[in-house]
GROMACS .gro file of C-alpha atoms in nm:
model
  355
    1MET     CA    1 -10.432   7.255  18.938
    2ARG     CA    2 -10.364   6.914  19.088
    3LYS     CA    3 -10.068   6.749  18.916
    4LEU     CA    4 -10.064   6.380  18.825
    5VAL     CA    5  -9.729   6.274  18.679
    6LEU     CA    6  -9.683   5.947  18.490
    7LEU     CA    7  -9.328   5.820  18.445
    8GLY     CA    8  -9.293   5.602  18.137
    9ALA     CA    9  -9.519   5.552  17.835
   10GLY     CA   10  -9.544   5.177  17.884
   11TYR     CA   11  -9.845   4.947  17.894
   12GLY     CA   12  -9.953   5.044  18.245
   13ASN     CA   13  -9.950   5.420  18.197
   14MET     CA   14 -10.106   5.393  17.852
   15ARG     CA   15 -10.399   5.210  18.010
   16ILE     CA   16 -10.421   5.477  18.282
   17LEU     CA   17 -10.438   5.748  18.016
   18LEU     CA   18 -10.699   5.554  17.819
   19ARG     CA   19 -10.923   5.539  18.126
   20LEU     CA   20 -10.860   5.891  18.261
   21LEU     CA   21 -10.873   6.101  17.945
   22THR     CA   22 -11.251   6.095  17.926
   23LYS     CA   23 -11.527   6.343  17.997
   24GLU     CA   24 -11.517   6.226  18.361
   25LEU     CA   25 -11.165   6.367  18.417
   26PRO     CA   26 -11.197   6.646  18.678
   27GLU     CA   27 -11.117   6.987  18.532
   28ASN     CA   28 -10.862   7.061  18.807
   29ILE     CA   29 -10.639   6.763  18.713
   30GLU     CA   30 -10.330   6.822  18.500
   31ILE     CA   31 -10.155   6.510  18.372
   32THR     CA   32  -9.788   6.508  18.272
   33LEU     CA   33  -9.640   6.207  18.092
   34VAL     CA   34  -9.261   6.177  18.101
   35ASP     CA   35  -9.072   5.945  17.867
   36ARG     CA   36  -8.751   5.940  17.664
   37THR     CA   37  -8.942   5.886  17.339
   38PRO     CA   38  -9.246   6.079  17.212
   39PHE     CA   39  -9.446   5.763  17.142
   40HIS     CA   40  -9.552   5.436  17.303
   41SER     CA   41  -9.355   5.135  17.182
   42MET     CA   42  -9.500   4.786  17.218
   43LYS     CA   43  -9.230   4.604  17.407
   44THR     CA   44  -9.391   4.264  17.359
   45GLU     CA   45  -9.308   4.295  16.987
   46PHE     CA   46  -8.943   4.404  17.014
   47TYR     CA   47  -8.832   4.054  16.914
   48GLY     CA   48  -8.976   4.116  16.566
   49LEU     CA   49  -8.787   4.442  16.529
   50ALA     CA   50  -8.461   4.278  16.639
   51ALA     CA   51  -8.513   3.985  16.402
   52GLY     CA   52  -8.600   4.208  16.106
   53THR     CA   53  -8.953   4.078  16.050
   54MET     CA   54  -9.132   4.387  16.182
   55SER     CA   55  -9.066   4.749  16.096
   56ASP     CA   56  -9.009   5.020  16.352
   57SER     CA   57  -9.339   5.187  16.261
   58GLU     CA   58  -9.537   4.867  16.326
   59ILE     CA   59  -9.451   4.863  16.696
   60ARG     CA   60  -9.505   5.232  16.771
   61VAL     CA   61  -9.830   5.390  16.886
   62PRO     CA   62  -9.880   5.769  16.903
   63LEU     CA   63  -9.937   5.921  17.244
   64PRO     CA   64 -10.290   6.044  17.314
   65THR     CA   65 -10.371   6.414  17.289
   66HIS     CA   66 -10.589   6.600  17.539
   67SER     CA   67 -10.616   6.955  17.669
   68GLN     CA   68 -10.527   6.835  18.022
   69LEU     CA   69 -10.231   6.620  17.913
   70LYS     CA   70  -9.880   6.740  17.840
   71PHE     CA   71  -9.573   6.542  17.742
   72VAL     CA   72  -9.219   6.597  17.870
   73GLU     CA   73  -8.936   6.423  17.686
   74GLY     CA   74  -8.637   6.323  17.894
   75GLU     CA   75  -8.446   6.053  18.081
   76ILE     CA   76  -8.554   6.004  18.442
   77ILE     CA   77  -8.244   6.027  18.661
   78GLU     CA   78  -8.379   6.048  19.015
   79ILE     CA   79  -8.714   6.009  19.191
   80LYS     CA   80  -8.745   6.178  19.532
   81PRO     CA   81  -9.076   6.099  19.703
   82ASP     CA   82  -8.982   6.307  20.009
   83GLU     CA   83  -8.954   6.614  19.783
   84LYS     CA   84  -9.246   6.516  19.557
   85CYS     CA   85  -9.016   6.578  19.263
   86VAL     CA   86  -8.864   6.392  18.968
   87TYR     CA   87  -8.527   6.493  18.822
   88LEU     CA   88  -8.449   6.452  18.452
   89GLY     CA   89  -8.118   6.421  18.273
   90ASN     CA   90  -8.176   6.743  18.078
   91GLY     CA   91  -8.190   6.944  18.402
   92LEU     CA   92  -8.569   6.965  18.423
   93GLN     CA   93  -8.751   6.902  18.750
   94VAL     CA   94  -9.108   6.777  18.750
   95GLU     CA   95  -9.313   6.825  19.066
   96TYR     CA   96  -9.626   6.626  19.140
   97ASP     CA   97  -9.921   6.576  19.372
   98GLU     CA   98  -9.960   6.214  19.262
   99LEU     CA   99  -9.700   6.006  19.083
  100VAL     CA  100  -9.727   5.679  18.892
  101ILE     CA  101  -9.395   5.504  18.827
  102GLY     CA  102  -9.417   5.284  18.518
  103LEU     CA  103  -9.056   5.279  18.405
  104GLY     CA  104  -9.022   4.913  18.316
  105CYS     CA  105  -8.701   4.717  18.344
  106GLU     CA  106  -8.355   4.644  18.214
  107ASP     CA  107  -8.165   4.321  18.155
  108ASN     CA  108  -8.063   4.122  18.461
  109TYR     CA  109  -7.721   3.973  18.389
  110HIS     CA  110  -7.712   3.778  18.716
  111ASP     CA  111  -7.350   3.889  18.772
  112VAL     CA  112  -7.232   3.676  18.479
  113PRO     CA  113  -6.887   3.814  18.382
  114GLY     CA  114  -6.889   3.977  18.040
  115ALA     CA  115  -7.264   3.949  17.985
  116ALA     CA  116  -7.331   4.323  17.994
  117GLU     CA  117  -7.036   4.401  17.770
  118HIS     CA  118  -7.064   4.128  17.508
  119THR     CA  119  -7.436   4.066  17.454
  120TYR     CA  120  -7.717   4.242  17.272
  121SER     CA  121  -8.059   4.330  17.413
  122ILE     CA  122  -8.427   4.371  17.321
  123GLN     CA  123  -8.529   4.562  17.636
  124THR     CA  124  -8.577   4.900  17.465
  125ILE     CA  125  -8.668   5.003  17.114
  126GLY     CA  126  -8.326   5.162  17.073
  127LYS     CA  127  -8.141   4.848  17.184
  128SER     CA  128  -8.364   4.636  16.962
  129ARG     CA  129  -8.265   4.849  16.664
  130THR     CA  130  -7.898   4.796  16.750
  131THR     CA  131  -7.957   4.421  16.781
  132TYR     CA  132  -8.128   4.420  16.440
  133GLU     CA  133  -7.828   4.590  16.281
  134LYS     CA  134  -7.593   4.331  16.432
  135LEU     CA  135  -7.798   4.021  16.351
  136LEU     CA  136  -7.895   4.120  15.999
  137GLY     CA  137  -7.535   4.218  15.926
  138LEU     CA  138  -7.397   3.871  16.001
  139GLY     CA  139  -7.265   3.661  15.718
  140GLY     CA  140  -7.423   3.335  15.610
  141GLY     CA  141  -7.347   3.043  15.842
  142ALA     CA  142  -7.284   3.268  16.143
  143THR     CA  143  -7.389   3.143  16.487
  144VAL     CA  144  -7.626   3.339  16.711
  145GLY     CA  145  -7.664   3.247  17.077
  146ILE     CA  146  -7.986   3.345  17.257
  147VAL     CA  147  -7.949   3.316  17.633
  148GLY     CA  148  -8.284   3.260  17.803
  149ALA     CA  149  -8.573   3.051  17.671
  150GLY     CA  150  -8.864   3.243  17.814
  151LEU     CA  151  -9.127   3.393  17.589
  152SER     CA  152  -8.892   3.662  17.453
  153GLY     CA  153  -8.617   3.414  17.373
  154ILE     CA  154  -8.856   3.171  17.206
  155GLU     CA  155  -9.018   3.438  16.988
  156LEU     CA  156  -8.684   3.594  16.894
  157ALA     CA  157  -8.538   3.257  16.793
  158SER     CA  158  -8.838   3.164  16.578
  159GLU     CA  159  -8.865   3.504  16.414
  160LEU     CA  160  -8.491   3.514  16.343
  161ARG     CA  161  -8.516   3.174  16.179
  162GLU     CA  162  -8.776   3.311  15.936
  163SER     CA  163  -8.572   3.624  15.871
  164ARG     CA  164  -8.234   3.452  15.839
  165PRO     CA  165  -8.265   3.083  15.743
  166ASP     CA  166  -7.890   3.080  15.679
  167LEU     CA  167  -7.791   3.139  16.043
  168ASN     CA  168  -7.710   2.881  16.309
  169ILE     CA  169  -7.928   2.956  16.611
  170LYS     CA  170  -7.865   2.820  16.961
  171LEU     CA  171  -8.122   2.883  17.234
  172PHE     CA  172  -7.990   2.829  17.587
  173ASP     CA  173  -8.244   2.714  17.845
  174ARG     CA  174  -8.169   2.653  18.215
  175SER     CA  175  -8.462   2.414  18.239
  176PRO     CA  176  -8.479   2.050  18.127
  177ARG     CA  177  -8.759   2.144  17.883
  178ILE     CA  178  -8.899   2.453  17.715
  179LEU     CA  179  -9.168   2.630  17.921
  180ARG     CA  180  -9.135   2.379  18.203
  181ASP     CA  181  -9.397   2.552  18.422
  182PHE     CA  182  -9.668   2.481  18.166
  183PRO     CA  183  -9.825   2.162  18.028
  184GLU     CA  184  -9.589   1.920  17.859
  185ARG     CA  185  -9.803   1.932  17.546
  186LEU     CA  186  -9.715   2.299  17.507
  187SER     CA  187  -9.345   2.230  17.561
  188ASN     CA  188  -9.347   1.947  17.311
  189TYR     CA  189  -9.515   2.162  17.046
  190VAL     CA  190  -9.261   2.443  17.077
  191GLN     CA  191  -8.969   2.198  17.090
  192GLY     CA  192  -9.106   2.020  16.783
  193TRP     CA  193  -9.120   2.350  16.593
  194PHE     CA  194  -8.757   2.419  16.686
  195ASP     CA  195  -8.650   2.070  16.580
  196LYS     CA  196  -8.827   2.107  16.246
  197HIS     CA  197  -8.669   2.446  16.181
  198ASP     CA  198  -8.319   2.348  16.291
  199ILE     CA  199  -8.291   2.561  16.606
  200ASP     CA  200  -8.063   2.400  16.863
  201VAL     CA  201  -8.216   2.416  17.213
  202VAL     CA  202  -7.941   2.368  17.471
  203SER     CA  203  -8.129   2.242  17.779
  204GLU     CA  204  -8.007   2.260  18.140
  205SER     CA  205  -7.752   2.519  18.040
  206ASN     CA  206  -7.570   2.751  18.277
  207ILE     CA  207  -7.394   3.045  18.115
  208THR     CA  208  -7.105   3.127  18.348
  209LYS     CA  209  -6.910   3.375  18.135
  210VAL     CA  210  -6.935   3.568  17.810
  211GLU     CA  211  -6.643   3.688  17.603
  212SER     CA  212  -6.627   3.840  17.259
  213ASN     CA  213  -6.742   3.558  17.029
  214VAL     CA  214  -6.735   3.296  17.308
  215LEU     CA  215  -7.003   3.162  17.544
  216TYR     CA  216  -6.914   2.949  17.846
  217ASN     CA  217  -7.185   2.691  17.920
  218HIS     CA  218  -7.081   2.505  18.234
  219GLU     CA  219  -6.723   2.409  18.141
  220GLU     CA  220  -6.785   2.405  17.766
  221THR     CA  221  -6.683   2.690  17.537
  222ILE     CA  222  -6.908   2.768  17.241
  223ALA     CA  223  -6.802   2.990  16.951
  224VAL     CA  224  -7.065   3.250  16.859
  225ASP     CA  225  -7.081   3.550  16.629
  226ALA     CA  226  -7.344   3.734  16.835
  227VAL     CA  227  -7.529   3.678  17.163
  228VAL     CA  228  -7.870   3.818  17.260
  229TRP     CA  229  -7.950   3.819  17.632
  230THR     CA  230  -8.313   3.738  17.724
  231ALA     CA  231  -8.241   3.575  18.061
  232GLY     CA  232  -8.429   3.789  18.309
  233ILE     CA  233  -8.506   4.147  18.403
  234ARG     CA  234  -8.468   4.390  18.694
  235PRO     CA  235  -8.601   4.740  18.770
  236VAL     CA  236  -8.434   5.037  18.604
  237GLN     CA  237  -8.160   5.225  18.790
  238SER     CA  238  -8.372   5.522  18.899
  239VAL     CA  239  -8.610   5.284  19.078
  240LYS     CA  240  -8.327   5.075  19.225
  241ASN     CA  241  -8.188   5.394  19.376
  242MET     CA  242  -8.510   5.481  19.560
  243ASP     CA  243  -8.486   5.446  19.938
  244VAL     CA  244  -8.803   5.240  19.980
  245GLU     CA  245  -8.872   4.879  20.073
  246LYS     CA  246  -8.787   4.632  19.798
  247GLY     CA  247  -8.893   4.273  19.746
  248THR     CA  248  -8.775   3.991  19.522
  249GLY     CA  249  -8.555   4.111  19.239
  250GLY     CA  250  -8.540   4.466  19.374
  251ARG     CA  251  -8.903   4.541  19.292
  252VAL     CA  252  -9.088   4.798  19.503
  253VAL     CA  253  -9.315   4.667  19.780
  254LEU     CA  254  -9.666   4.817  19.762
  255ASN     CA  255  -9.979   4.831  19.975
  256ALA     CA  256 -10.318   4.697  19.864
  257HIS     CA  257 -10.381   5.013  19.658
  258HIS     CA  258 -10.056   4.989  19.459
  259GLN     CA  259  -9.905   5.272  19.663
  260ILE     CA  260  -9.564   5.284  19.828
  261PRO     CA  261  -9.610   5.252  20.207
  262GLY     CA  262  -9.513   5.582  20.364
  263PHE     CA  263  -9.563   5.760  20.030
  264THR     CA  264  -9.927   5.696  19.944
  265ASP     CA  265  -9.916   5.962  19.673
  266VAL     CA  266  -9.675   5.739  19.476
  267TYR     CA  267  -9.799   5.438  19.278
  268VAL     CA  268  -9.592   5.178  19.094
  269VAL     CA  269  -9.727   4.995  18.789
  270GLY     CA  270  -9.569   4.718  18.584
  271ASP     CA  271  -9.227   4.557  18.597
  272CYS     CA  272  -9.098   4.757  18.896
  273ALA     CA  273  -9.383   4.648  19.126
  274ALA     CA  274  -9.340   4.358  19.368
  275LEU     CA  275  -9.640   4.140  19.282
  276PRO     CA  276  -9.710   3.766  19.304
  277TYR     CA  277  -9.704   3.744  18.923
  278ALA     CA  278  -9.433   3.736  18.660
  279PRO     CA  279  -9.397   4.084  18.507
  280SER     CA  280  -9.596   4.124  18.186
  281ALA     CA  281  -9.795   4.378  17.988
  282GLN     CA  282 -10.114   4.205  18.102
  283VAL     CA  283 -10.027   4.247  18.471
  284ALA     CA  284  -9.940   4.613  18.417
  285GLU     CA  285 -10.273   4.680  18.248
  286GLU     CA  286 -10.471   4.506  18.521
  287GLN     CA  287 -10.283   4.707  18.784
  288ALA     CA  288 -10.353   5.024  18.589
  289GLU     CA  289 -10.728   4.959  18.597
  290GLN     CA  290 -10.718   4.946  18.976
  291ILE     CA  291 -10.492   5.251  19.008
  292VAL     CA  292 -10.740   5.457  18.806
  293LYS     CA  293 -11.019   5.359  19.045
  294VAL     CA  294 -10.805   5.453  19.345
  295LEU     CA  295 -10.708   5.789  19.193
  296ARG     CA  296 -11.070   5.877  19.126
  297LEU     CA  297 -11.162   5.795  19.488
  298VAL     CA  298 -10.870   6.004  19.619
  299TRP     CA  299 -10.965   6.301  19.398
  300SER     CA  300 -11.327   6.287  19.513
  301GLY     CA  301 -11.230   6.255  19.880
  302GLU     CA  302 -11.393   5.915  19.920
  303PRO     CA  303 -11.247   5.638  20.141
  304LEU     CA  304 -11.045   5.364  19.976
  305PRO     CA  305 -11.163   5.002  19.999
  306GLU     CA  306 -10.980   4.787  20.251
  307LYS     CA  307 -10.897   4.536  19.977
  308MET     CA  308 -10.873   4.551  19.601
  309PRO     CA  309 -11.001   4.270  19.378
  310GLU     CA  310 -10.755   3.995  19.302
  311ILE     CA  311 -10.582   4.039  18.968
  312LYS     CA  312 -10.689   3.756  18.741
  313LEU     CA  313 -10.472   3.681  18.441
  314LYS     CA  314 -10.612   3.536  18.121
  315GLY     CA  315 -10.301   3.343  18.018
  316PHE     CA  316 -10.046   3.419  17.750
  317LEU     CA  317  -9.995   3.411  17.374
  318GLY     CA  318  -9.673   3.340  17.189
  319SER     CA  319  -9.571   3.330  16.825
  320LEU     CA  320  -9.351   3.091  16.630
  321GLY     CA  321  -9.285   3.298  16.323
  322LYS     CA  322  -9.572   3.445  16.124
  323LYS     CA  323  -9.780   3.130  16.077
  324GLN     CA  324  -9.766   2.927  16.398
  325GLY     CA  325  -9.806   3.004  16.765
  326PHE     CA  326  -9.894   2.874  17.109
  327ALA     CA  327 -10.119   2.988  17.390
  328TYR     CA  328 -10.219   2.899  17.743
  329LEU     CA  329 -10.567   3.036  17.810
  330ALA     CA  330 -10.799   2.946  18.098
  331ASP     CA  331 -10.583   2.640  18.175
  332ARG     CA  332 -10.613   2.523  17.816
  333THR     CA  333 -10.336   2.479  17.562
  334VAL     CA  334 -10.385   2.609  17.208
  335THR     CA  335 -10.124   2.557  16.936
  336GLY     CA  336 -10.075   2.617  16.567
  337ARG     CA  337 -10.239   2.862  16.330
  338ILE     CA  338 -10.528   2.945  16.563
  339ALA     CA  339 -10.294   3.057  16.840
  340ARG     CA  340 -10.102   3.278  16.595
  341LEU     CA  341 -10.424   3.435  16.469
  342LEU     CA  342 -10.529   3.502  16.829
  343LYS     CA  343 -10.206   3.687  16.896
  344SER     CA  344 -10.235   3.890  16.577
  345GLY     CA  345 -10.592   3.980  16.669
  346VAL     CA  346 -10.497   4.092  17.020
  347LEU     CA  347 -10.219   4.308  16.878
  348TRP     CA  348 -10.457   4.466  16.625
  349MET     CA  349 -10.715   4.537  16.895
  350TYR     CA  350 -10.452   4.694  17.120
  351LYS     CA  351 -10.336   4.931  16.846
  352TRP     CA  352 -10.696   5.016  16.757
  353HIS     CA  353 -10.790   5.100  17.118
  354ASN     CA  354 -10.479   5.315  17.154
  355GLY     CA  355 -10.540   5.518  16.843
   0.00000   0.00000   0.00000
């Protein structure tokens, strides 16, 4: 049997499984999925779990079942392409003929002193649960600092406001305006929602240090009862430790077929891949579509195309609580109830397609 091993049950590898586990899957292919949890968790919705507006069960999707698919539960410790082997924390070793690395990311603290020790996270479902316990356990009038006003920070702040109207929420943004890389109309809408719902957006901030119950913004000290870090990501440790070429942010440099140069039996999908796009579930899924095509050509002994089609992104959707939202689709800005309904619909369709 030819062994295809998928590391991580994230968006990219879930799309690969969706496309491969069909009647066209060659009978000599055995697929092994390795992850630390026996389900797929929708990372784009972790903000809702942390804020207490979504239950754990709402953001989990069962793994697919198939006679040629097996699941191995464990923490990936080391990936050795020269040995064609993956080492797990429980002592297991998983050998492969082809490997797809889809392990996602962890928080990037940008060497800010105290950030790793004194902040909470929404990067994993486990850390999001811990963040929920902290935030929902705060007393009335407590102050929560959210460092980073990207999509995760915006959605966490708005959802937390709906869950805990009694909290003081401060959202720290390095930029002069929210979502500065997008049309000003979009920024103004989100800022207006924050103003209306009494969320303090601290623009042009620079968090230089974090202590227990204290944030340092430039030279100012700000008393806080909890801090959630949403200010950037980096590849997980097992990928950082790989002796392969890395690009911006430590992400793995790939060839046109999403393979590691020198190790063309190893593919990287999602947040760990060095691509000219910001990491997102959408990028991972588009990559996955192309990886499936490459795998099928490799398995059938056919030549690979010199170039792969350019990945074209559709835009993004964001929520502001349960009733309002914002979107940037095909260079058009959509705000309000329609944008929120669009996001809810996309989420429903995703869960439906994945069982």
